[in-house]
PDB file of C-alpha atoms in Angstrom:
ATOM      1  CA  UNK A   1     -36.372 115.017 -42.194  1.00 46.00           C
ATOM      2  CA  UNK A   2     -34.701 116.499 -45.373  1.00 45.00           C
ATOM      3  CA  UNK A   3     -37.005 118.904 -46.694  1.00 47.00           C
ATOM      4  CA  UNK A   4     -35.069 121.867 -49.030  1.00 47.00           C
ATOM      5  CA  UNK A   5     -36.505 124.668 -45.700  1.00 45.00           C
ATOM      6  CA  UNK A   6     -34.465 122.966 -42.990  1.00 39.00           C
ATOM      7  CA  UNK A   7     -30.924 122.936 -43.358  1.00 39.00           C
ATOM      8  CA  UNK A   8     -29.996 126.248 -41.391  1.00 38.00           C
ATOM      9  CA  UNK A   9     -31.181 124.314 -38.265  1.00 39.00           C
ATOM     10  CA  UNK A  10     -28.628 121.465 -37.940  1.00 38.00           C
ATOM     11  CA  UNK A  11     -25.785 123.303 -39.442  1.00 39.00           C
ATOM     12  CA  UNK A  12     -23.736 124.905 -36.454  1.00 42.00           C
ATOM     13  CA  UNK A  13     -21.265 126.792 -39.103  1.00 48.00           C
ATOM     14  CA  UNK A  14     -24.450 128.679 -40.104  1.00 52.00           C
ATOM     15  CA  UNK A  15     -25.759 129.884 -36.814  1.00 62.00           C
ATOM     16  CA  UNK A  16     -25.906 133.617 -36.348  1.00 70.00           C
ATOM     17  CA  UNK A  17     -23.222 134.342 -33.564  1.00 68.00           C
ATOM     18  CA  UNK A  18     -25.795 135.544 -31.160  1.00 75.00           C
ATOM     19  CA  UNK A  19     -27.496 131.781 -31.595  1.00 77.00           C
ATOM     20  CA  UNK A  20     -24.017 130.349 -31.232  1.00 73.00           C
ATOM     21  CA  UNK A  21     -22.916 132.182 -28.000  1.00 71.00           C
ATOM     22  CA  UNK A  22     -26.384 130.854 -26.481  1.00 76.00           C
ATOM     23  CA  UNK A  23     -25.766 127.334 -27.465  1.00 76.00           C
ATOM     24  CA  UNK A  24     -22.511 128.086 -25.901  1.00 72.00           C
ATOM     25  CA  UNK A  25     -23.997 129.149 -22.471  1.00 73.00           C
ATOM     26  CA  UNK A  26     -26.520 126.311 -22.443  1.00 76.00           C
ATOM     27  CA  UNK A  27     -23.685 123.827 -22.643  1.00 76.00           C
ATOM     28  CA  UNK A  28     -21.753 125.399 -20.326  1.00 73.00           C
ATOM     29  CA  UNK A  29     -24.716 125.125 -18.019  1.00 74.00           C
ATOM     30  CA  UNK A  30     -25.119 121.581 -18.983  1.00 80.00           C
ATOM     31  CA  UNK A  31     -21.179 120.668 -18.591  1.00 82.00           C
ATOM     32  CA  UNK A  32     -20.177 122.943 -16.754  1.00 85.00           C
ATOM     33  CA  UNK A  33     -16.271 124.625 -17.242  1.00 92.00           C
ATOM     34  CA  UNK A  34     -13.700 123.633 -14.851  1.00 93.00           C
ATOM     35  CA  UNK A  35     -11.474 126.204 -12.910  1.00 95.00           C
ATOM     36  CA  UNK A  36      -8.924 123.715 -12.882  1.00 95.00           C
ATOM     37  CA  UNK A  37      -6.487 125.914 -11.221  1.00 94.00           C
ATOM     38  CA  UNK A  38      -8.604 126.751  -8.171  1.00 93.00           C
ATOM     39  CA  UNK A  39     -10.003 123.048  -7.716  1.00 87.00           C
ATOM     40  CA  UNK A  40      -7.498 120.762  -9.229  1.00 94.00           C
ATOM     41  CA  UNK A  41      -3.596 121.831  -9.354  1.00 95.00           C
ATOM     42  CA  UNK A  42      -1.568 123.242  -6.664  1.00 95.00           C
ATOM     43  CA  UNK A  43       1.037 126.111  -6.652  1.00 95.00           C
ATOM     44  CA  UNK A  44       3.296 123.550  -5.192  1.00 97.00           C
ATOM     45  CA  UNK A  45       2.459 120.915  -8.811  1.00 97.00           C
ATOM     46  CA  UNK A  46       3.284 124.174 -10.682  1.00 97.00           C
ATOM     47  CA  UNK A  47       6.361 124.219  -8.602  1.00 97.00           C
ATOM     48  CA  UNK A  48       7.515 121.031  -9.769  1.00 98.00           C
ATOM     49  CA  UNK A  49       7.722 121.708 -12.959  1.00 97.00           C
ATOM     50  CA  UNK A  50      10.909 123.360 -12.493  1.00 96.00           C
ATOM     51  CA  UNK A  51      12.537 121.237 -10.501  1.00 97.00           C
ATOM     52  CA  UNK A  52      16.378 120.382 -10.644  1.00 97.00           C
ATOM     53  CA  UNK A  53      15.707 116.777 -11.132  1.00 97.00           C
ATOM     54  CA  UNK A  54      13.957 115.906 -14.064  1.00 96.00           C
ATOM     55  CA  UNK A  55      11.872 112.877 -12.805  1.00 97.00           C
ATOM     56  CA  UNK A  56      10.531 114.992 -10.810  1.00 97.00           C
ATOM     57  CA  UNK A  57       9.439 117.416 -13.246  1.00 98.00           C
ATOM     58  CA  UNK A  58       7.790 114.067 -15.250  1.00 98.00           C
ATOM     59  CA  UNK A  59       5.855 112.882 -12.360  1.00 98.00           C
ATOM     60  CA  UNK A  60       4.826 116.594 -12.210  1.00 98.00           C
ATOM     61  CA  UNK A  61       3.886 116.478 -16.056  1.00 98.00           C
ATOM     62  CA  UNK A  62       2.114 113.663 -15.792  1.00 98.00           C
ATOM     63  CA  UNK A  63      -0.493 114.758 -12.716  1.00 98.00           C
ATOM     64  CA  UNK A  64      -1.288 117.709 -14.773  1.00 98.00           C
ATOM     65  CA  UNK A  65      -1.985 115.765 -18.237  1.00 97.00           C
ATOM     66  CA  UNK A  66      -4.266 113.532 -16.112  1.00 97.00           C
ATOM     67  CA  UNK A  67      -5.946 116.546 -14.604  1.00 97.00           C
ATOM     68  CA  UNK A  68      -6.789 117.970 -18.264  1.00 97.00           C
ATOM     69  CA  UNK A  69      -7.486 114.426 -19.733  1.00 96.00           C
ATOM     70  CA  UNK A  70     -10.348 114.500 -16.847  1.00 95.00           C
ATOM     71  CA  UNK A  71     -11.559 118.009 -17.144  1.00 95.00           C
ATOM     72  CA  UNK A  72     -12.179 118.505 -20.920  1.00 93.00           C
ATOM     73  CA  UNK A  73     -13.548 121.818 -20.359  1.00 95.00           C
ATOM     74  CA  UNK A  74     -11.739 124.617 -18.828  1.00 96.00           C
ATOM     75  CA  UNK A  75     -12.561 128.394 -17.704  1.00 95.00           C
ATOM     76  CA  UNK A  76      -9.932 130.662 -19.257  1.00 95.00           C
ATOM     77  CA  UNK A  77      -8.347 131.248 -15.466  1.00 95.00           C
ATOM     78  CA  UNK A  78      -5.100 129.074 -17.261  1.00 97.00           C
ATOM     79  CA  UNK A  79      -2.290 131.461 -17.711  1.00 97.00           C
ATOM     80  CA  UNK A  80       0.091 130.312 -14.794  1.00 97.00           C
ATOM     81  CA  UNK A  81      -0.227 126.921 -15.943  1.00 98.00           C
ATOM     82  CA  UNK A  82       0.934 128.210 -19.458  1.00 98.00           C
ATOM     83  CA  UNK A  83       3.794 129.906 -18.027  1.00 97.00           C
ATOM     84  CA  UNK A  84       4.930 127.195 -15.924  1.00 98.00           C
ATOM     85  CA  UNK A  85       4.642 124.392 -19.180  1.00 98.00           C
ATOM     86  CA  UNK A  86       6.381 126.803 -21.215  1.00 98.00           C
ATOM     87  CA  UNK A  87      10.389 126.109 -20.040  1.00 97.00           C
ATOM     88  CA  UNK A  88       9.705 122.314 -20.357  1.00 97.00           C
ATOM     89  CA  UNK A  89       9.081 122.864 -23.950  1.00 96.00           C
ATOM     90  CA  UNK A  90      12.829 123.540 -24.264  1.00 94.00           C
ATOM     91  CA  UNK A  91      13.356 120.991 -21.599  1.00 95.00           C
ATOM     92  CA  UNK A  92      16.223 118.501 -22.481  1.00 92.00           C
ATOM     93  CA  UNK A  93      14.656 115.492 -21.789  1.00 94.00           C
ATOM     94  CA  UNK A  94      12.170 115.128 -25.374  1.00 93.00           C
ATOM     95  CA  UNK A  95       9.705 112.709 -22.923  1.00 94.00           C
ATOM     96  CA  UNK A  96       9.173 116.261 -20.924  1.00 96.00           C
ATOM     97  CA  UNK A  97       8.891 118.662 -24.146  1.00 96.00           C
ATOM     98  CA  UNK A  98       6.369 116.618 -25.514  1.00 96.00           C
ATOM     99  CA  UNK A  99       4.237 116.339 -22.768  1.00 97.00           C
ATOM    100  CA  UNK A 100       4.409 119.732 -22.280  1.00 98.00           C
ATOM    101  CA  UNK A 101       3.848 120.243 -26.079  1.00 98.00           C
ATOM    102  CA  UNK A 102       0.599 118.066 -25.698  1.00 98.00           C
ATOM    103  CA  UNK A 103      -0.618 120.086 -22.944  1.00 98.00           C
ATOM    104  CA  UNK A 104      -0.121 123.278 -24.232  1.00 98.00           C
ATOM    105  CA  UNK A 105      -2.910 121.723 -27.000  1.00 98.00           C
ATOM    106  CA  UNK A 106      -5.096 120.460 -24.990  1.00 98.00           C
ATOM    107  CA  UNK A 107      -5.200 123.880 -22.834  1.00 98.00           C
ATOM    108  CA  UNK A 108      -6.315 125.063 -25.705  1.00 98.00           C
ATOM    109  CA  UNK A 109      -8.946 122.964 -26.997  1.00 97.00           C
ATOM    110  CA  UNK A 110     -10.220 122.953 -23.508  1.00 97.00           C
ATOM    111  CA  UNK A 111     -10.770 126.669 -23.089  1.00 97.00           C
ATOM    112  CA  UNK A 112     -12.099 127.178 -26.317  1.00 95.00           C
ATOM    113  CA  UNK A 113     -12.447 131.354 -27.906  1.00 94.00           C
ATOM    114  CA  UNK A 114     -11.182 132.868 -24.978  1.00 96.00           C
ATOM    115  CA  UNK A 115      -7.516 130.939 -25.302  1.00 97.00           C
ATOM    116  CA  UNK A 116      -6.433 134.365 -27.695  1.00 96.00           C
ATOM    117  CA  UNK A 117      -5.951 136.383 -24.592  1.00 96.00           C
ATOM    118  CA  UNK A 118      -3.141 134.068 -24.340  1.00 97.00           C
ATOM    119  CA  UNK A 119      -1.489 133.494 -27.865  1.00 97.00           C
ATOM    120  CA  UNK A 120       1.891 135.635 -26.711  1.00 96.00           C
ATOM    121  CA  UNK A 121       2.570 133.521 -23.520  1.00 97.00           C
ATOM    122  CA  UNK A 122       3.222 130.303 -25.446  1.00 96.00           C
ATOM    123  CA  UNK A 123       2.976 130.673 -29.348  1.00 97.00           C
ATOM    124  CA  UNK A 124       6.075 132.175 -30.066  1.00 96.00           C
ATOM    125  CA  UNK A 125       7.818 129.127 -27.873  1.00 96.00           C
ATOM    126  CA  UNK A 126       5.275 126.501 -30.058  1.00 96.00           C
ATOM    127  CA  UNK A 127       6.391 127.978 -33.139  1.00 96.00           C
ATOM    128  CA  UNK A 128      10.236 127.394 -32.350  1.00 93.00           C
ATOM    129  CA  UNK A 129       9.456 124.085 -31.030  1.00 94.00           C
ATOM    130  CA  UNK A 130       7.315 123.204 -34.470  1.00 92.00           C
ATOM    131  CA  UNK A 131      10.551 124.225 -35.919  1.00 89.00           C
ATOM    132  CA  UNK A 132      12.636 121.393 -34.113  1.00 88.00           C
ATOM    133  CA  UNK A 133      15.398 119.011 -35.452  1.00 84.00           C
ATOM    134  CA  UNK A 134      13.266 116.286 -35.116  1.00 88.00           C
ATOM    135  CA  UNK A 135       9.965 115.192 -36.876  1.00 91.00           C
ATOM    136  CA  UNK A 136       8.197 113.439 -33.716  1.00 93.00           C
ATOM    137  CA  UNK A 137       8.288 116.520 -32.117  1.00 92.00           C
ATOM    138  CA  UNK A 138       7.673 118.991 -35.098  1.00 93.00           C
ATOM    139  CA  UNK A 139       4.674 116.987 -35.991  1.00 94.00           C
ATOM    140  CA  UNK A 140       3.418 117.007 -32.341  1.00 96.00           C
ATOM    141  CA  UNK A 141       3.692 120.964 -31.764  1.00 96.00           C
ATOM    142  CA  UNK A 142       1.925 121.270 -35.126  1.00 95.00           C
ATOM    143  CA  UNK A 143      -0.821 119.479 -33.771  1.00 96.00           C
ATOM    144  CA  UNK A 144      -0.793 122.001 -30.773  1.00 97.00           C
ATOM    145  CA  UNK A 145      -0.602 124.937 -32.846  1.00 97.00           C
ATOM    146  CA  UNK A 146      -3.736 123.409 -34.925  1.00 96.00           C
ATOM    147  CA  UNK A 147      -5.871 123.034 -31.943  1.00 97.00           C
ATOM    148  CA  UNK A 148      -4.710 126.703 -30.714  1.00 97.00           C
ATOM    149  CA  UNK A 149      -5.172 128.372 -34.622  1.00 96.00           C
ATOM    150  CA  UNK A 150      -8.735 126.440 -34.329  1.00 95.00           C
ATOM    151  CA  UNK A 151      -9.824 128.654 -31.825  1.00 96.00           C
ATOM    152  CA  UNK A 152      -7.628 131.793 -32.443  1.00 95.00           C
ATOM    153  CA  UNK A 153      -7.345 131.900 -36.120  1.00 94.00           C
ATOM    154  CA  UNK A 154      -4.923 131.832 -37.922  1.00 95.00           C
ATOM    155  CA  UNK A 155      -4.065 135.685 -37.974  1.00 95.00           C
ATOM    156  CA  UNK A 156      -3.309 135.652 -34.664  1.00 95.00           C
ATOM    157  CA  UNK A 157      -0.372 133.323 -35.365  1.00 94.00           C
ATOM    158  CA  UNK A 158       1.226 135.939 -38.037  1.00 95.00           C
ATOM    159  CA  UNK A 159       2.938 138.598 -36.363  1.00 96.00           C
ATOM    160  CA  UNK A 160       4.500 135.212 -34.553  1.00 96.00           C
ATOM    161  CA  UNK A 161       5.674 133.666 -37.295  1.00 96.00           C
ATOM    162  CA  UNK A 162       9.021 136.005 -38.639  1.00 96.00           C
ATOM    163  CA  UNK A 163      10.592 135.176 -35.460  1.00 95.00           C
ATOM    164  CA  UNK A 164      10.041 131.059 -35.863  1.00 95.00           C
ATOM    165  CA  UNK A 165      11.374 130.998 -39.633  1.00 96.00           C
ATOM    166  CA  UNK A 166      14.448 132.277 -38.763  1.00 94.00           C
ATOM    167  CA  UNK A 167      15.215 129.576 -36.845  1.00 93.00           C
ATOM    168  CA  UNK A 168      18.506 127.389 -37.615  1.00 93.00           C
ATOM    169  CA  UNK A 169      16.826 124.131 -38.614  1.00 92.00           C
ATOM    170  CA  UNK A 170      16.112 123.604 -42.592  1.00 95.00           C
ATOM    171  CA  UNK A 171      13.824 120.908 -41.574  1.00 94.00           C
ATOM    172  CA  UNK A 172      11.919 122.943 -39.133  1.00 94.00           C
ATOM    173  CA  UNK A 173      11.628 125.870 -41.592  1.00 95.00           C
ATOM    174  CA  UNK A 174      10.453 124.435 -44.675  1.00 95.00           C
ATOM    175  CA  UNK A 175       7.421 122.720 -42.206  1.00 94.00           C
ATOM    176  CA  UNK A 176       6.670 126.110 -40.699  1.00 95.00           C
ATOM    177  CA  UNK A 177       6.643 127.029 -44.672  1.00 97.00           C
ATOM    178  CA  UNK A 178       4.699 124.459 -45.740  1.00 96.00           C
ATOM    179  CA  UNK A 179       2.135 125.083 -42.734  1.00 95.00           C
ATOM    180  CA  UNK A 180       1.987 128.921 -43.842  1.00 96.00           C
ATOM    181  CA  UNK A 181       1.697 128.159 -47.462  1.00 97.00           C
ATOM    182  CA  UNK A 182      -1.895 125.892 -46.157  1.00 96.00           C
ATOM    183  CA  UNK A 183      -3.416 128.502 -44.823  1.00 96.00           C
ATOM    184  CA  UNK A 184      -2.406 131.658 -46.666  1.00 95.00           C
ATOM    185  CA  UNK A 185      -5.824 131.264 -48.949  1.00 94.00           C
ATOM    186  CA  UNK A 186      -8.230 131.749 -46.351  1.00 93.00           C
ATOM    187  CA  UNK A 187      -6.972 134.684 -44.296  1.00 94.00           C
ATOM    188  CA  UNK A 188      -8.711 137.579 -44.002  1.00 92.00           C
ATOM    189  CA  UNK A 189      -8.668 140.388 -46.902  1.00 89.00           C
ATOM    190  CA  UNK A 190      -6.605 142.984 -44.806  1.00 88.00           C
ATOM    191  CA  UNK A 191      -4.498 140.465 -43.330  1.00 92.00           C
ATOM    192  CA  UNK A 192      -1.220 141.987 -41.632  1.00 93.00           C
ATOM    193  CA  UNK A 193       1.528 139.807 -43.811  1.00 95.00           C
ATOM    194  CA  UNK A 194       4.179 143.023 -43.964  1.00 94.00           C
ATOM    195  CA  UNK A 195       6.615 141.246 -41.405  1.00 95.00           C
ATOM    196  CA  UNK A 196       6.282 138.065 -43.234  1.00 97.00           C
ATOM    197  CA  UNK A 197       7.835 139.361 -46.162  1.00 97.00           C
ATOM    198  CA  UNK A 198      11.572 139.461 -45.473  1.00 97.00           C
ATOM    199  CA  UNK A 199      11.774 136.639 -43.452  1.00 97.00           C
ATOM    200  CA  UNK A 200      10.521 134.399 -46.894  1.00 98.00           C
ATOM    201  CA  UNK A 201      12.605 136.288 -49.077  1.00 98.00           C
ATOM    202  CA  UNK A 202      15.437 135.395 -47.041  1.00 97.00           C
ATOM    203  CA  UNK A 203      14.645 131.551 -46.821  1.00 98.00           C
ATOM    204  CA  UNK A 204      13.739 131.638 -50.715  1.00 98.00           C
ATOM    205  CA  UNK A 205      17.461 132.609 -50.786  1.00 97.00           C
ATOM    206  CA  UNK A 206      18.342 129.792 -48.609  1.00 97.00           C
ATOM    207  CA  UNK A 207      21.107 126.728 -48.938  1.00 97.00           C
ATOM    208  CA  UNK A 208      18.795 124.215 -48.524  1.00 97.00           C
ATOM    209  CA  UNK A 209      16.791 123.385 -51.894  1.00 98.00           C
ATOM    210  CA  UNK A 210      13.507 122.123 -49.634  1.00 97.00           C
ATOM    211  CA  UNK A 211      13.331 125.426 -47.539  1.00 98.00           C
ATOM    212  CA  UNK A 212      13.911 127.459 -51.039  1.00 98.00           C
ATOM    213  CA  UNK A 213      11.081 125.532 -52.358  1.00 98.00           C
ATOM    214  CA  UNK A 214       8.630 125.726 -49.327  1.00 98.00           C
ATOM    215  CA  UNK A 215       9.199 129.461 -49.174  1.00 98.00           C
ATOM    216  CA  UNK A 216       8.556 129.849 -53.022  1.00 98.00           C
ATOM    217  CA  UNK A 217       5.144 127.682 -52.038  1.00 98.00           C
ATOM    218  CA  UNK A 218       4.587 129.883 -48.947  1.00 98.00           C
ATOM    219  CA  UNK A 219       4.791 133.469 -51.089  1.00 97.00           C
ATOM    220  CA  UNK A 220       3.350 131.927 -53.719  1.00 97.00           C
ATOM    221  CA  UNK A 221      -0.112 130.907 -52.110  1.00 97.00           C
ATOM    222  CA  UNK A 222       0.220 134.651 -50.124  1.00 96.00           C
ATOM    223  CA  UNK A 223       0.752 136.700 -53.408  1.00 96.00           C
ATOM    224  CA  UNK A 224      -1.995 134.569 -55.242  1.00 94.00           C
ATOM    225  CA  UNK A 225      -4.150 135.567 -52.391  1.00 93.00           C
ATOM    226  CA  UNK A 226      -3.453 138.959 -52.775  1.00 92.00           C
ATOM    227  CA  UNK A 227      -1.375 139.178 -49.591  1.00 94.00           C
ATOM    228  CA  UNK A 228       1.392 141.389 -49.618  1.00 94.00           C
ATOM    229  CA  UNK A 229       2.053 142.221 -53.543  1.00 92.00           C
ATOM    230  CA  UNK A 230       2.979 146.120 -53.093  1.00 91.00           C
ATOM    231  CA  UNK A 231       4.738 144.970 -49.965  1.00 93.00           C
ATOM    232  CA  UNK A 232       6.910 142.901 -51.712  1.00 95.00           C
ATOM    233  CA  UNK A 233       8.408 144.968 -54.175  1.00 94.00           C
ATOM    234  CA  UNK A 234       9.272 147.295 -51.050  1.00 95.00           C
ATOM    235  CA  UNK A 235      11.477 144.069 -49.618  1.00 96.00           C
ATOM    236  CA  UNK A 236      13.063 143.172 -52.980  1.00 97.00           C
ATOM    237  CA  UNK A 237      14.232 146.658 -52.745  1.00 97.00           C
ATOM    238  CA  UNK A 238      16.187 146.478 -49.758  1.00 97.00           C
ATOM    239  CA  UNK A 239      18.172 143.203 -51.333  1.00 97.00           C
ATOM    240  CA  UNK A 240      21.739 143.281 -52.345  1.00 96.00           C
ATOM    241  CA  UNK A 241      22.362 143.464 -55.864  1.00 97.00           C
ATOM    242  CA  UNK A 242      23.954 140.026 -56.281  1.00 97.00           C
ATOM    243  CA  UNK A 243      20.723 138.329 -54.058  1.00 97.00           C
ATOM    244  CA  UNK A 244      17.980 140.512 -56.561  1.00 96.00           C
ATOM    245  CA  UNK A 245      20.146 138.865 -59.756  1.00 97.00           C
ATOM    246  CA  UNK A 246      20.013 135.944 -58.564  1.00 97.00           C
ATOM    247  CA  UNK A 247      16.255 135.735 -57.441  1.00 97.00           C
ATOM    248  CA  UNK A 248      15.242 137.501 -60.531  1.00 97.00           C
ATOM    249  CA  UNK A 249      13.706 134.367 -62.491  1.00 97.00           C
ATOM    250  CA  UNK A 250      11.883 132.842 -58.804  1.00 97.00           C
ATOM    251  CA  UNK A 251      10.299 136.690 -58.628  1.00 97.00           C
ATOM    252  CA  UNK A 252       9.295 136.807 -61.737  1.00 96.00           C
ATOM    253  CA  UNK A 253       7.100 133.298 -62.126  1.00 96.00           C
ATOM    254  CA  UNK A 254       6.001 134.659 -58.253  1.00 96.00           C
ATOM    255  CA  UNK A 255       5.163 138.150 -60.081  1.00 94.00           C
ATOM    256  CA  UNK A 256       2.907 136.227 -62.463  1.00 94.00           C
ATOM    257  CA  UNK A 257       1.113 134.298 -59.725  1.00 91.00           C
ATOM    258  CA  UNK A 258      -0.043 137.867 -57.907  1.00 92.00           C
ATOM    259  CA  UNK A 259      -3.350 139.059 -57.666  1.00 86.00           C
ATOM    260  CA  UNK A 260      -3.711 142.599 -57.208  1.00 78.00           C
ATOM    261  CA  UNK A 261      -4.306 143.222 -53.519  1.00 65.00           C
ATOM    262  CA  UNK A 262      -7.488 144.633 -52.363  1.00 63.00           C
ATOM    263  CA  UNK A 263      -8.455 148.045 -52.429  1.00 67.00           C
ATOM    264  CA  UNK A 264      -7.399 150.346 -49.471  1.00 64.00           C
ATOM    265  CA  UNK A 265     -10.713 152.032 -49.059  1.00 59.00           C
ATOM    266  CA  UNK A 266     -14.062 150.784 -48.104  1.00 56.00           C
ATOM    267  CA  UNK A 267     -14.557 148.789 -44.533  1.00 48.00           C
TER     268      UNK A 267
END
């Protein structure tokens, strides 16, 4: 039935959060969330994820992929399983830093809202890793970081990110730009972006002509947001003179793209 009265019921996005937490309980009643660390993994699994040999630490993988491919729905009881998947995402064989990179994502999707307790165990790691040499695995921790922002928001990821684009590669960076630069026009009004700042000025300075251009994308999409536009000035402050002369043109067509930030009082 389409009459113009009835659209509020079928649209979840709509629902009043009190409606949505109790559609949340009923399912949970209805599929119920698994403590996967109480029924299904052992200490001794966990264990094996840091074994010497690195079979080992596969075989390990693998058990616990199939244990989260079967139990789609988690309680949030999941942060020594976090930190035991977080070495292998700097493990050195790429078969064991992907798995880990797809568990990591499907930790998240499976604990839903209440994953944000846990964005500094592993985020900072994903970010790096999102940031890697090579594009199989950049594209496959940006699909973990999706299914963790989907849940967290993307704010949560911010006071992250300085760290992960000062990492060495270009490739990596200008991605981690690129991702930024994507979301920058829907974060919150009084979004925290002070820390970003630097970092971007610094890659907008960088040798590589696709980082320079990702990071003028990146500030670009911030500024035109309204993000950061006193801040800024404050950075381009604290350049050398040489870096300001040369930047001088980029910071000008990025001055022109600014919308004056929000005001300061108010709620």
């Amino acid at each position: 039935g389409g009459n113009a009265g009835s659209p509020m019921r079928y649209s979840p996005s709509v629902a009043s959060p009190a409606a949505r937490a109790a559609a949340s309980a009923a399912l949970d009643e209805i599929l119920p969330r698994t403590d996967i660390l109480k029924d299904k993994m052992s200490a001794a699994l966990l264990t094996r994820l840091r074994d010497a040999h690195w079979k080992e630490r596969h075989e390990a993988l693998l058990e616990i992929q199939a244990v989260l491919d079967m139990n789609p729905r988690l309680s949030p009881n999941v942060g020594p399983l976090l930190e035991a998947l977080k070495p292998r995402l700097a493990d050195n064989q790429q078969a064991l830093s992907m798995g880990a990179v797809h568990a990591i994502g499907a930790v998240a999707k499976g604990v839903g809202k209440p994953i944000t307790a846990h964005v500094k165990l592993v985020l900072p790691e994903l970010l790096c890793t999102a940031g890697d040499g090579k594009a199989s695995v950049r594209d496959a921790a940006l699909s973990a970081l999706e299914s963790w922002v989907e849940q967290t928001g993307f704010e949560a990821v911010l006071p992250l990110l300085p760290r992960a684009l000062g990492i060495e590669s270009p490739a990596g960076r200008s991605r981690l730009l690129s991702w930024l630069a994507e979301y920058a026009p829907s974060l919150e009004p009084y979004a925290e972006v002070r820390g970003l700042l630097a970092p971007l000025l610094r890659n907008l300075d960088d040798r590589a002509a696709d980082v320079r251009a990702a990071s003028f994308h990146a500030l670009e999409a911030l500024l035109h947001a309204g993000h950061g536009v006193d801040e800024l000035e404050v950075q381009v402050e604290k350049l050398s003179a040489a870096t300001k002369v040369k930047l001088q043109p980029t910071l000008d067509k990025l001055r022109k793209r600014a919308r004056p930030p929000p005001p300061t009082v108010g709620t």
